[in-house]
PDB file of C-alpha atoms in Angstrom:
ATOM      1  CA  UNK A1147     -33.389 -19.222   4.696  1.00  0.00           C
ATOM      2  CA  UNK A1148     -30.755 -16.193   5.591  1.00  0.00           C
ATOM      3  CA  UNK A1149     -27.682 -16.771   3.154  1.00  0.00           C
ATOM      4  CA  UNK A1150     -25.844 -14.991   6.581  1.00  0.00           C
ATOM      5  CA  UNK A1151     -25.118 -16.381  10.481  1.00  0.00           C
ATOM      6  CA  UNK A1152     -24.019 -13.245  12.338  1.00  0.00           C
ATOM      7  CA  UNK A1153     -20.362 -13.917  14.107  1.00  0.00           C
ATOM      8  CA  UNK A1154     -20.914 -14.339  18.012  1.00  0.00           C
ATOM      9  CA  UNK A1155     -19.392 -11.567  19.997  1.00  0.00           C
ATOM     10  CA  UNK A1156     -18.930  -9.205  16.334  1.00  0.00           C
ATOM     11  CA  UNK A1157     -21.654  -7.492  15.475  1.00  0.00           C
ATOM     12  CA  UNK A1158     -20.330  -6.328  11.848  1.00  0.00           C
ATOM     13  CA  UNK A1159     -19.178  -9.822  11.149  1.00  0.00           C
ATOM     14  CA  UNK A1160     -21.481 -12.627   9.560  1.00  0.00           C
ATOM     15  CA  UNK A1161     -20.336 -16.070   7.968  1.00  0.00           C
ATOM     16  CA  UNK A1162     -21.628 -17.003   4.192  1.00  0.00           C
ATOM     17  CA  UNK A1163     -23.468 -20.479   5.011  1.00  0.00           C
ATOM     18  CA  UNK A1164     -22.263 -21.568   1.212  1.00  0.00           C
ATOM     19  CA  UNK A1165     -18.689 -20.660   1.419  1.00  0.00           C
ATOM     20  CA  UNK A1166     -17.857 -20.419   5.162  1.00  0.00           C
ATOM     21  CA  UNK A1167     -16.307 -16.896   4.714  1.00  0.00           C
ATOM     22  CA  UNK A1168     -16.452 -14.150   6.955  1.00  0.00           C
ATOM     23  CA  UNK A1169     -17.679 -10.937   5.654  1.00  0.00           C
ATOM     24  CA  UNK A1170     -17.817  -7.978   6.961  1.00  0.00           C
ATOM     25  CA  UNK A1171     -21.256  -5.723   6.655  1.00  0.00           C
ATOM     26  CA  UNK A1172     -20.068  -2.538   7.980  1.00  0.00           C
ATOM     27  CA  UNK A1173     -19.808  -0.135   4.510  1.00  0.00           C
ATOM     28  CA  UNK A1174     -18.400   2.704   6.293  1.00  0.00           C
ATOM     29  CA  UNK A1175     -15.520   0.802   7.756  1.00  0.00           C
ATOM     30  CA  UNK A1176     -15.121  -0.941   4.360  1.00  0.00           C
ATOM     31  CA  UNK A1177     -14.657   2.112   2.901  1.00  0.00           C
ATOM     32  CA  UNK A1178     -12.533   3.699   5.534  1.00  0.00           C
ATOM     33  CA  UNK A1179     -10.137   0.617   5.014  1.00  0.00           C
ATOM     34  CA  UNK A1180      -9.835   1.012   1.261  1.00  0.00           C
ATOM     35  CA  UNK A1181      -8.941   4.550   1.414  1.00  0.00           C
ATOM     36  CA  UNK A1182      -6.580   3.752   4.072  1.00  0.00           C
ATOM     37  CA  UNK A1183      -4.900   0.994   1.820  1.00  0.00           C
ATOM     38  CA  UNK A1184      -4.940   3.687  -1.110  1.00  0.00           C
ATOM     39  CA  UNK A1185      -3.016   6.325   1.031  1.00  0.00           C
ATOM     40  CA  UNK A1186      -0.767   3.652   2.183  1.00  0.00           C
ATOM     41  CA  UNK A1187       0.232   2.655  -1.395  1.00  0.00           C
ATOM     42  CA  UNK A1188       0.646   5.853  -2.889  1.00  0.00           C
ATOM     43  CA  UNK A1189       2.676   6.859  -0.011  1.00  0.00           C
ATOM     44  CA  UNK A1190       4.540   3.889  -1.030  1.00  0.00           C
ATOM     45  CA  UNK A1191       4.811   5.021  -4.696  1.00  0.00           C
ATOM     46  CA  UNK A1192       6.322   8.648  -3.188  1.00  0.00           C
ATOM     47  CA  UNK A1193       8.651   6.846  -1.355  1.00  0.00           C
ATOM     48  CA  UNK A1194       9.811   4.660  -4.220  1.00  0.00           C
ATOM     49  CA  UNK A1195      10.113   7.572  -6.652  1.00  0.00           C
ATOM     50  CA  UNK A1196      11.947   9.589  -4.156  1.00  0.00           C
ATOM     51  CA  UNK A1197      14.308   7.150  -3.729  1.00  0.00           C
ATOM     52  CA  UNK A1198      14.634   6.357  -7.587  1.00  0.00           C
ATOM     53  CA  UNK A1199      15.313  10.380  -7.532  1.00  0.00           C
ATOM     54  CA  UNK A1200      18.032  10.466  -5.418  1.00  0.00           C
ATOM     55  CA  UNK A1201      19.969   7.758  -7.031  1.00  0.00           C
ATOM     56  CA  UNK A1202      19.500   9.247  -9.902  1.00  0.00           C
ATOM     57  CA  UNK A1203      20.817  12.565  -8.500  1.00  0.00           C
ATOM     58  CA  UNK A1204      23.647  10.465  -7.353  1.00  0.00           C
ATOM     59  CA  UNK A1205      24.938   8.876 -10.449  1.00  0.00           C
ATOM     60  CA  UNK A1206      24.571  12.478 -12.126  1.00  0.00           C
ATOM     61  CA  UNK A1207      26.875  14.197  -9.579  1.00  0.00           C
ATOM     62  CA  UNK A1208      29.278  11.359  -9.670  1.00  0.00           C
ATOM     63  CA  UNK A1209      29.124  11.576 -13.589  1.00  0.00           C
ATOM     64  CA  UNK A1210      30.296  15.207 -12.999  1.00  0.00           C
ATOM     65  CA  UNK A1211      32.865  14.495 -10.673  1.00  0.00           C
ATOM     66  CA  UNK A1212      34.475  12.156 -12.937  1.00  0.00           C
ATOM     67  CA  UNK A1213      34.084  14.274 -15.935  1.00  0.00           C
ATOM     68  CA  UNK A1214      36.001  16.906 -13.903  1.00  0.00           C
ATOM     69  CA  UNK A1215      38.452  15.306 -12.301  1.00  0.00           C
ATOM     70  CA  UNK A1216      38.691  12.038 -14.436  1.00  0.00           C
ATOM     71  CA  UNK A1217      37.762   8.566 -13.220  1.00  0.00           C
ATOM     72  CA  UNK A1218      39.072   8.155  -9.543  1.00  0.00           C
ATOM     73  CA  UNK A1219      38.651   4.110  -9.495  1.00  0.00           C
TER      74      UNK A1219
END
């Protein structure tokens, strides 16, 4: 007996008879989806360090500022 029932109307899409999940059998769009994901968090991990940068940069300049011209508060 086929561990698999193929998804009506999806041809990359079958349903585990033991667990009821769908899985998809398609490797290549697996694959595209992971690096996809990947590029999507380390784009995410720029973003965050570039922000963590500039506030940085920030509290540096206003450090100057007030070691210039004394605190302003």
């Amino acid at each position: 007996m086929n561990k698999h029932i193929k998804v009506e109307g999806y041809s990359d899409l079958v349903r585990d008879r033991n667990s009821g999940a769908i899985l998809n059998i398609n490797s290549n769009a697996m694959t595209a989806a992971r690096e996809r994901k990947k590029l999507f968090n380390d784009r995410q991990e720029e973003i965050e360090n570039i922000k963590k940068d500039v506030s940085d940069i920030k509290n540096i300049l206003l450090k100057l500022v007030e070691d210039k011209h004394g605190n302003n508060d």
